[in-house]
Coordinates of C-alpha atoms in Angstrom, one line a residue:
M1 CA 24.8 22.6 -12.5
S2 CA 25.6 25.9 -11.0
D3 CA 28.5 26.4 -8.6
T4 CA 26.1 28.3 -6.3
L5 CA 23.6 26.1 -4.6
Q6 CA 20.2 27.7 -3.9
I7 CA 19.1 26.4 -0.5
K8 CA 15.7 26.7 1.1
S9 CA 14.8 26.3 4.7
V10 CA 11.7 25.0 6.4
P11 CA 10.7 24.9 10.1
I12 CA 12.1 22.0 12.0
S13 CA 10.1 19.5 14.1
R14 CA 11.2 16.8 16.5
R15 CA 9.7 14.2 14.1
D16 CA 11.9 15.5 11.2
S17 CA 15.2 16.0 13.0
F18 CA 16.9 15.2 16.2
N19 CA 18.8 18.5 16.0
T20 CA 16.5 20.6 18.2
R21 CA 19.1 23.3 18.8
D22 CA 18.5 24.6 15.3
K23 CA 15.1 26.2 14.7
Q24 CA 15.3 25.5 10.9
T25 CA 16.4 22.7 8.7
R26 CA 17.4 22.5 5.1
E27 CA 14.7 21.4 2.6
L28 CA 16.4 18.8 0.4
K29 CA 15.5 18.3 -3.2
P30 CA 17.0 16.6 -6.2
F31 CA 18.8 18.7 -8.8
Y32 CA 16.3 20.1 -11.3
S33 CA 13.3 19.0 -9.3
G34 CA 11.0 20.6 -11.9
D35 CA 12.0 17.9 -14.2
I36 CA 10.6 15.2 -12.0
K37 CA 7.7 13.6 -13.8
I38 CA 4.8 11.8 -11.9
L39 CA 2.2 9.6 -13.6
L40 CA -1.0 9.0 -11.6
L41 CA -3.5 6.4 -12.7
E42 CA -6.9 5.1 -11.5
N43 CA -8.4 8.4 -10.3
I44 CA -6.1 8.9 -7.3
S45 CA -7.2 11.4 -4.7
Q46 CA -6.9 15.1 -5.6
K47 CA -5.1 15.6 -2.3
A48 CA -2.2 13.5 -3.6
V49 CA -2.2 15.6 -6.8
D50 CA -2.0 18.7 -4.7
I51 CA 0.9 17.4 -2.6
L52 CA 2.9 16.4 -5.7
N53 CA 2.2 19.7 -7.5
K54 CA 3.3 21.6 -4.5
A55 CA 6.6 19.8 -4.5
G56 CA 7.2 21.3 -8.0
Y57 CA 6.8 18.1 -10.0
Q58 CA 5.2 17.6 -13.4
V59 CA 2.1 15.6 -12.7
E60 CA 0.1 13.7 -15.3
F61 CA -3.3 12.5 -14.0
H62 CA -5.5 9.7 -15.5
T63 CA -8.9 8.6 -14.1
K64 CA -8.5 5.0 -15.3
A65 CA -5.9 2.3 -15.7
L66 CA -4.0 2.1 -18.9
D67 CA -3.7 -1.0 -21.1
K68 CA -0.3 -2.6 -21.1
D69 CA 1.0 -1.0 -24.3
A70 CA 0.0 2.5 -23.3
L71 CA 1.4 1.9 -19.8
I72 CA 4.8 0.8 -21.2
E73 CA 4.9 3.9 -23.4
K74 CA 4.0 6.3 -20.6
I75 CA 6.3 4.7 -17.9
K76 CA 9.4 5.2 -20.0
D77 CA 9.8 8.8 -19.1
V78 CA 8.5 9.1 -15.5
H79 CA 10.2 9.1 -12.1
V80 CA 7.3 8.1 -10.0
V81 CA 4.1 6.2 -10.9
G82 CA 1.0 6.1 -8.7
I83 CA -1.5 3.3 -9.0
R84 CA -4.3 1.5 -7.3
S85 CA -5.2 -2.1 -7.6
K86 CA -6.0 -2.5 -11.3
T87 CA -2.7 -1.5 -12.8
K88 CA -0.2 -4.4 -13.1
L89 CA 3.4 -3.4 -12.9
T90 CA 5.0 -6.6 -14.0
Q91 CA 8.7 -7.2 -14.8
E92 CA 7.8 -6.7 -18.5
V93 CA 6.3 -3.3 -17.8
L94 CA 9.0 -2.2 -15.3
S95 CA 11.8 -3.2 -17.7
H96 CA 10.8 -0.2 -19.8
A97 CA 10.9 2.2 -16.9
N98 CA 14.3 3.7 -17.4
K99 CA 13.9 6.7 -15.1
L100 CA 11.5 5.3 -12.5
I101 CA 12.7 5.5 -8.8
A102 CA 9.4 5.1 -6.9
I103 CA 6.0 3.5 -7.1
G104 CA 3.1 4.6 -5.0
C105 CA 0.4 2.0 -4.4
F106 CA -2.5 4.1 -3.3
C107 CA -4.1 1.1 -1.6
I108 CA -3.3 -1.6 0.9
G109 CA -2.1 -4.4 -1.4
T110 CA 1.1 -4.5 -3.4
N111 CA 0.6 -7.8 -5.2
Q112 CA 0.0 -5.9 -8.4
V113 CA 3.7 -4.9 -8.4
D114 CA 6.7 -7.2 -9.0
L115 CA 8.4 -6.1 -5.8
T116 CA 11.5 -8.1 -6.2
Y117 CA 12.2 -6.9 -9.7
A118 CA 11.4 -3.4 -8.8
A119 CA 14.0 -3.5 -6.0
S120 CA 16.5 -4.9 -8.3
R121 CA 16.0 -1.8 -10.5
G122 CA 16.3 0.5 -7.6
I123 CA 12.6 1.3 -7.6
C124 CA 11.2 1.9 -4.1
V125 CA 7.6 0.9 -3.5
F126 CA 5.2 2.5 -1.0
N127 CA 1.7 1.7 0.0
S128 CA -0.9 2.7 2.5
P129 CA -1.6 -0.2 4.9
F130 CA -3.7 1.7 7.4
S131 CA -5.6 4.5 5.9
N132 CA -8.7 2.7 4.7
S133 CA -9.0 0.3 7.7
R134 CA -12.0 2.1 9.1
S135 CA -13.8 2.2 5.7
V136 CA -13.4 -1.5 5.2
A137 CA -14.5 -2.3 8.8
E138 CA -17.6 -0.2 8.4
L139 CA -18.5 -2.0 5.1
V140 CA -18.2 -5.4 6.8
I141 CA -20.4 -4.3 9.7
A142 CA -23.0 -3.1 7.2
E143 CA -22.8 -6.4 5.3
I144 CA -23.3 -8.4 8.5
I145 CA -26.5 -6.6 9.2
L146 CA -27.7 -6.8 5.6
L147 CA -27.0 -10.6 5.4
A148 CA -28.7 -11.2 8.8
R149 CA -31.9 -9.5 7.6
Q150 CA -31.6 -10.8 3.9
L151 CA -31.9 -7.2 2.8
G152 CA -30.1 -7.7 -0.5
D153 CA -32.8 -10.1 -1.7
R154 CA -35.6 -8.0 -0.3
S155 CA -34.4 -4.9 -2.0
R156 CA -34.0 -6.7 -5.4
E157 CA -37.5 -8.2 -5.0
M158 CA -39.0 -4.7 -4.4
H159 CA -37.2 -3.3 -7.5
D160 CA -38.8 -6.2 -9.4
G161 CA -42.2 -5.2 -8.1
V162 CA -42.5 -8.1 -5.6
W163 CA -43.7 -7.6 -2.0
N164 CA -42.2 -10.3 0.2
K165 CA -42.5 -9.5 3.9
V166 CA -40.9 -12.4 5.8
S167 CA -39.2 -12.9 9.2
N168 CA -38.1 -16.5 8.8
N169 CA -34.3 -16.9 9.0
C170 CA -33.9 -13.2 9.7
Y171 CA -31.9 -12.3 12.8
E172 CA -30.5 -9.6 15.1
I173 CA -26.7 -9.6 15.2
R174 CA -26.7 -9.0 19.0
G175 CA -25.4 -12.0 20.7
K176 CA -24.0 -13.6 17.5
T177 CA -20.4 -14.6 17.1
L178 CA -18.1 -12.9 14.6
G179 CA -15.0 -14.9 13.6
I180 CA -12.2 -12.7 12.2
I181 CA -9.5 -14.3 10.1
G182 CA -6.5 -12.0 10.2
Y183 CA -6.4 -9.7 13.2
G184 CA -4.5 -6.8 11.7
H185 CA -5.5 -3.1 11.4
I186 CA -8.9 -3.9 9.7
G187 CA -9.6 -7.0 11.8
T188 CA -9.0 -5.1 15.1
Q189 CA -11.2 -2.2 14.1
L190 CA -13.9 -4.6 12.9
G191 CA -13.8 -6.4 16.2
V192 CA -14.3 -3.2 18.2
L193 CA -17.2 -2.1 16.0
A194 CA -18.8 -5.6 16.3
E195 CA -18.5 -5.6 20.1
S196 CA -20.2 -2.2 20.3
L197 CA -23.2 -3.9 18.6
G198 CA -23.3 -6.7 21.1
M199 CA -21.5 -9.4 19.1
H200 CA -19.0 -11.9 20.5
V201 CA -15.7 -11.7 18.7
I202 CA -13.2 -14.5 18.2
W203 CA -10.2 -14.3 15.9
Y204 CA -7.3 -16.2 14.4
D205 CA -4.0 -14.9 13.2
I206 CA -0.6 -16.6 12.5
L207 CA 1.1 -14.1 14.8
P208 CA 0.7 -13.8 18.5
L209 CA -1.2 -10.5 19.1
M210 CA -2.9 -8.7 21.9
P211 CA -6.7 -8.9 21.9
I212 CA -8.6 -5.7 21.9
G213 CA -11.7 -5.3 24.0
M214 CA -13.4 -8.5 25.0
S215 CA -12.3 -10.4 21.8
T216 CA -10.7 -13.9 22.1
A217 CA -8.0 -15.5 20.1
V218 CA -8.5 -19.1 19.1
E219 CA -5.8 -21.6 18.2
S220 CA -6.7 -22.5 14.6
L221 CA -8.6 -21.5 11.5
D222 CA -10.8 -24.5 11.8
E223 CA -11.9 -23.4 15.3
V224 CA -13.0 -20.0 14.0
L225 CA -15.0 -21.6 11.2
A226 CA -16.7 -24.1 13.5
E227 CA -17.7 -21.5 16.2
A228 CA -18.6 -18.3 14.3
D229 CA -22.0 -17.3 13.0
F230 CA -20.3 -14.8 10.7
V231 CA -16.8 -15.3 9.3
S232 CA -14.9 -12.3 7.9
C233 CA -11.5 -12.7 6.0
H234 CA -8.8 -10.0 6.4
V235 CA -5.6 -11.6 5.2
P236 CA -3.0 -10.6 2.5
E237 CA -2.6 -12.4 -0.8
T238 CA 0.2 -14.9 -0.4
P239 CA 0.8 -18.4 -1.6
E240 CA -0.3 -19.6 1.9
T241 CA -3.6 -17.7 1.7
K242 CA -4.6 -18.8 -1.8
N243 CA -7.9 -20.7 -1.6
M244 CA -7.6 -20.6 2.2
I245 CA -11.3 -20.9 2.3
G246 CA -12.2 -23.9 0.0
A247 CA -14.8 -26.7 0.0
R248 CA -13.3 -28.3 3.1
E249 CA -13.3 -25.1 5.1
L250 CA -16.8 -24.1 4.0
A251 CA -18.1 -27.5 5.1
L252 CA -16.6 -26.8 8.6
M253 CA -18.7 -23.7 9.0
K254 CA -21.9 -23.9 11.0
P255 CA -25.0 -24.6 8.9
G256 CA -26.8 -21.3 8.4
S257 CA -23.7 -19.2 8.9
Y258 CA -22.3 -16.4 6.7
L259 CA -19.0 -15.7 5.0
I260 CA -17.6 -12.2 4.2
N261 CA -14.5 -11.6 2.1
A262 CA -13.1 -8.1 1.8
S263 CA -9.5 -9.0 1.7
R264 CA -8.1 -10.5 -1.6
G265 CA -9.9 -12.3 -4.4
T266 CA -7.7 -15.4 -4.3
V267 CA -8.5 -16.2 -0.6
V268 CA -11.8 -17.8 -1.2
D269 CA -12.6 -20.6 -3.8
I270 CA -15.5 -18.9 -5.6
D271 CA -16.9 -22.1 -7.1
A272 CA -16.9 -23.8 -3.8
L273 CA -18.6 -20.8 -2.2
A274 CA -21.3 -20.7 -4.9
A275 CA -22.0 -24.4 -4.3
S276 CA -22.3 -23.9 -0.6
L277 CA -24.7 -21.1 -1.0
K278 CA -26.9 -22.9 -3.5
S279 CA -27.0 -26.0 -1.3
G280 CA -28.2 -23.9 1.6
H281 CA -25.3 -24.9 3.9
L282 CA -24.4 -21.2 4.1
A283 CA -27.2 -18.7 4.7
G284 CA -25.4 -15.9 2.8
A285 CA -22.2 -14.3 1.8
A286 CA -20.8 -10.9 1.0
V287 CA -17.9 -10.6 -1.5
D288 CA -16.0 -7.5 -2.4
V289 CA -12.9 -9.0 -4.1
Y290 CA -12.5 -11.5 -6.9
P291 CA -9.8 -13.6 -8.5
K292 CA -10.1 -11.6 -11.8
E293 CA -11.5 -8.1 -11.8
P294 CA -12.4 -5.9 -14.7
L295 CA -10.0 -3.1 -15.7
A296 CA -12.8 -0.6 -16.1
N297 CA -16.3 0.2 -14.9
G298 CA -19.1 -1.1 -17.1
P299 CA -20.9 -4.3 -18.1
G300 CA -19.3 -7.7 -18.5
F301 CA -18.7 -8.9 -14.9
E302 CA -19.1 -12.6 -14.6
S303 CA -19.0 -14.8 -11.5
P304 CA -20.5 -18.1 -10.3
L305 CA -21.8 -16.0 -7.4
R306 CA -24.2 -14.0 -9.4
N307 CA -27.8 -14.8 -8.5
C308 CA -26.8 -16.9 -5.5
P309 CA -29.3 -16.5 -2.6
N310 CA -28.7 -13.8 0.0
T311 CA -25.4 -12.9 -1.6
L312 CA -24.0 -9.4 -1.7
L313 CA -21.6 -8.6 -4.5
T314 CA -19.7 -5.3 -4.5
P315 CA -17.0 -4.1 -7.0
H316 CA -13.9 -3.9 -4.7
I317 CA -15.2 -0.8 -2.9
G318 CA -14.1 -1.7 0.7
G319 CA -11.7 1.3 0.8
S320 CA -13.6 3.5 -1.6
T321 CA -14.7 6.3 0.6
E322 CA -13.8 10.0 0.3
E323 CA -12.2 9.8 3.7
A324 CA -10.1 6.8 3.0
Q325 CA -8.9 8.0 -0.4
R326 CA -8.0 11.3 1.0
M327 CA -5.9 9.7 3.8
I328 CA -4.3 7.3 1.4
G329 CA -3.5 10.2 -1.0
I330 CA -1.8 12.1 1.8
E331 CA 0.2 9.0 3.1
V332 CA 1.5 7.7 -0.2
A333 CA 2.1 11.1 -1.8
T334 CA 4.0 12.3 1.2
A335 CA 6.1 9.1 1.4
A336 CA 7.0 9.4 -2.3
T337 CA 7.8 13.0 -2.0
K338 CA 10.1 12.4 0.9
F339 CA 11.9 9.6 -1.0
V340 CA 12.4 11.7 -4.1
N341 CA 13.5 14.8 -2.1
T342 CA 15.4 13.4 0.9
G343 CA 16.0 9.7 0.1
A344 CA 14.0 8.6 3.2
S345 CA 12.6 5.1 2.6
I346 CA 10.7 4.7 5.8
N347 CA 7.6 2.5 5.4
A348 CA 8.9 1.2 2.0
V349 CA 7.6 -2.3 1.1
N350 CA 10.5 -3.7 -0.9
F351 CA 13.5 -1.6 0.4
A352 CA 15.4 -1.4 3.7
E353 CA 14.0 1.5 5.7
C354 CA 16.6 4.2 6.0
D355 CA 16.6 7.9 6.9
L356 CA 19.0 10.5 8.1
R357 CA 18.3 13.4 10.5
A358 CA 17.7 16.7 8.8
I359 CA 20.5 19.0 7.8
P360 CA 20.6 22.3 9.7
S361 CA 19.8 25.4 7.8
T362 CA 23.1 26.9 8.7
D363 CA 24.9 24.2 6.9
R364 CA 25.2 25.4 3.3
T365 CA 27.8 22.9 1.9
T366 CA 26.3 19.5 2.7
V367 CA 24.8 17.3 0.0
R368 CA 23.2 14.0 0.4
I369 CA 24.4 11.0 -1.6
V370 CA 21.7 8.3 -2.1
N371 CA 22.7 4.9 -3.5
V372 CA 21.0 1.6 -4.3
H373 CA 23.4 -1.3 -5.0
Q374 CA 23.6 -5.0 -5.1
N375 CA 24.0 -6.5 -1.6
V376 CA 27.4 -8.1 -2.0
P377 CA 30.6 -7.7 0.0
G378 CA 32.9 -4.8 -0.8
V379 CA 30.5 -2.2 -2.1
L380 CA 30.5 -0.1 1.0
R381 CA 34.3 -0.1 1.0
Q382 CA 34.3 1.2 -2.5
I383 CA 31.8 4.0 -1.7
N384 CA 33.7 5.0 1.4
N385 CA 37.0 5.1 -0.5
I386 CA 35.4 7.5 -2.9
L387 CA 34.1 9.7 0.0
A388 CA 37.4 9.5 1.9
D389 CA 38.6 12.9 0.8
Y390 CA 35.5 14.6 2.0
N391 CA 33.9 15.2 5.4
V392 CA 31.1 12.6 5.9
N393 CA 28.8 14.1 8.5
K394 CA 26.6 11.0 8.8
Q395 CA 25.7 7.9 6.9
I396 CA 23.5 4.9 7.1
S397 CA 23.2 1.6 5.2
D398 CA 20.9 -1.3 5.3
S399 CA 19.8 -4.1 3.1
K400 CA 16.8 -6.2 2.2
G401 CA 17.4 -9.4 0.3
D402 CA 19.7 -8.8 -2.7
V403 CA 19.5 -5.0 -2.6
A404 CA 21.2 -2.6 -0.3
Y405 CA 20.5 1.1 0.4
F406 CA 23.1 3.7 1.4
M407 CA 22.7 7.3 2.4
A408 CA 25.4 9.8 3.4
D409 CA 25.5 13.5 4.1
V410 CA 28.8 14.9 2.7
T411 CA 30.4 18.3 2.9
V412 CA 31.2 19.4 -0.6
E413 CA 32.5 22.9 -1.5
N414 CA 31.6 23.1 -5.2
S415 CA 29.6 21.5 -7.9
K416 CA 32.7 20.0 -9.6
D417 CA 33.2 17.8 -6.5
I418 CA 29.6 16.8 -6.6
N419 CA 29.9 15.6 -10.2
T420 CA 33.1 13.7 -9.3
I421 CA 31.5 11.9 -6.4
Y422 CA 28.4 11.1 -8.6
E423 CA 30.5 9.8 -11.5
H424 CA 32.7 7.6 -9.3
V425 CA 29.9 6.0 -7.3
T426 CA 27.8 5.3 -10.5
A427 CA 30.9 3.6 -12.0
I428 CA 30.9 1.0 -9.3
G429 CA 30.0 -2.3 -10.9
E430 CA 27.3 -3.2 -8.4
N431 CA 25.7 0.3 -8.6
I432 CA 22.0 0.3 -9.4
I433 CA 20.9 3.9 -8.9
T434 CA 22.8 6.9 -7.5
R435 CA 21.2 10.2 -6.8
V436 CA 22.5 13.5 -5.3
L437 CA 20.2 15.7 -3.2
F438 CA 21.0 19.2 -2.0

């Protein structure tokens, strides 16, 4: 570590810093940023690769998920791993990640990561909860129209050489009722699109939310099921949503209605849905997610829903558009880069959200101390005792569950003092990870 710190400056913005008197702000980076290694799996957007390369990191890119043994071997030596939905970062896998400080989930869900264990290891997890909302909503609209006109079956018949021109049980969607379960970012966009096509929109959510457009909130899940012609699920995977739509709920749906699931594969009881389709109680269904999904493209997909009448099956492609993947790539790669370079944990899934205003470019002696520690009494006192001999310009600390996060900007005149601070903080018994950024 050199006694002379090489400091770069970047233009300041109101979003990046409250210090509007200074036209430039310091660009923070970890020591030896060229040694930061990034592992990207599952064909993550090139935009994300570009952002991470521009940051000066070593980026290893794979188009597919790795099997568990290969993943364990690869993850031993990387600081950030980027995944989508197929890679499972379990406690067993993460226990081998000796250098890992961040995980980027380039998707909405984070159920493929053991979030609690990751936090206990000081590993911050980011995702992209909003970027693919429009893509999923558009897919659902398309599926509503396809189901109403039985286009999936007609297309398959034509490919088999069968001409079957029918109008029986084929409908316009204008004037029909769409019931949305989960009125979040996807649910609200879906409601707006559906209303523009002349549908009536009702929805149910466990949180009190403001309706958009002419949509109407109802008081229970059962009410949505009983009133809607089309029911679309948009909820996260939690213990409460597992098999949320089972045999009982399907029986409550109107005869001749349709079910769409583009949320999580555990939300709908697949066997019960298949039975309801085959009996004719439901007129059709569209399913994009499954309880168990293949790790790679190719043959071998099995499901009770195969060959059910008027049933659209898609391979988890709700957010698989060029636009969505590009936006997800930008959002997650930017968040991971900011965390590595500045310690900012804004929009983290499993960490307290902390950030400090930018350091002015005129300040050449301030370094940032970033610390993750066990959330127990006395740790902050120990850290502040270590920093007592230095000028602490600003600091912030917050906690989430059993893990606390601390950031401080400290005036340090030479690299020996930086080493001293680092060694003393890491020696605290409750320390999980300590980093120094300059």
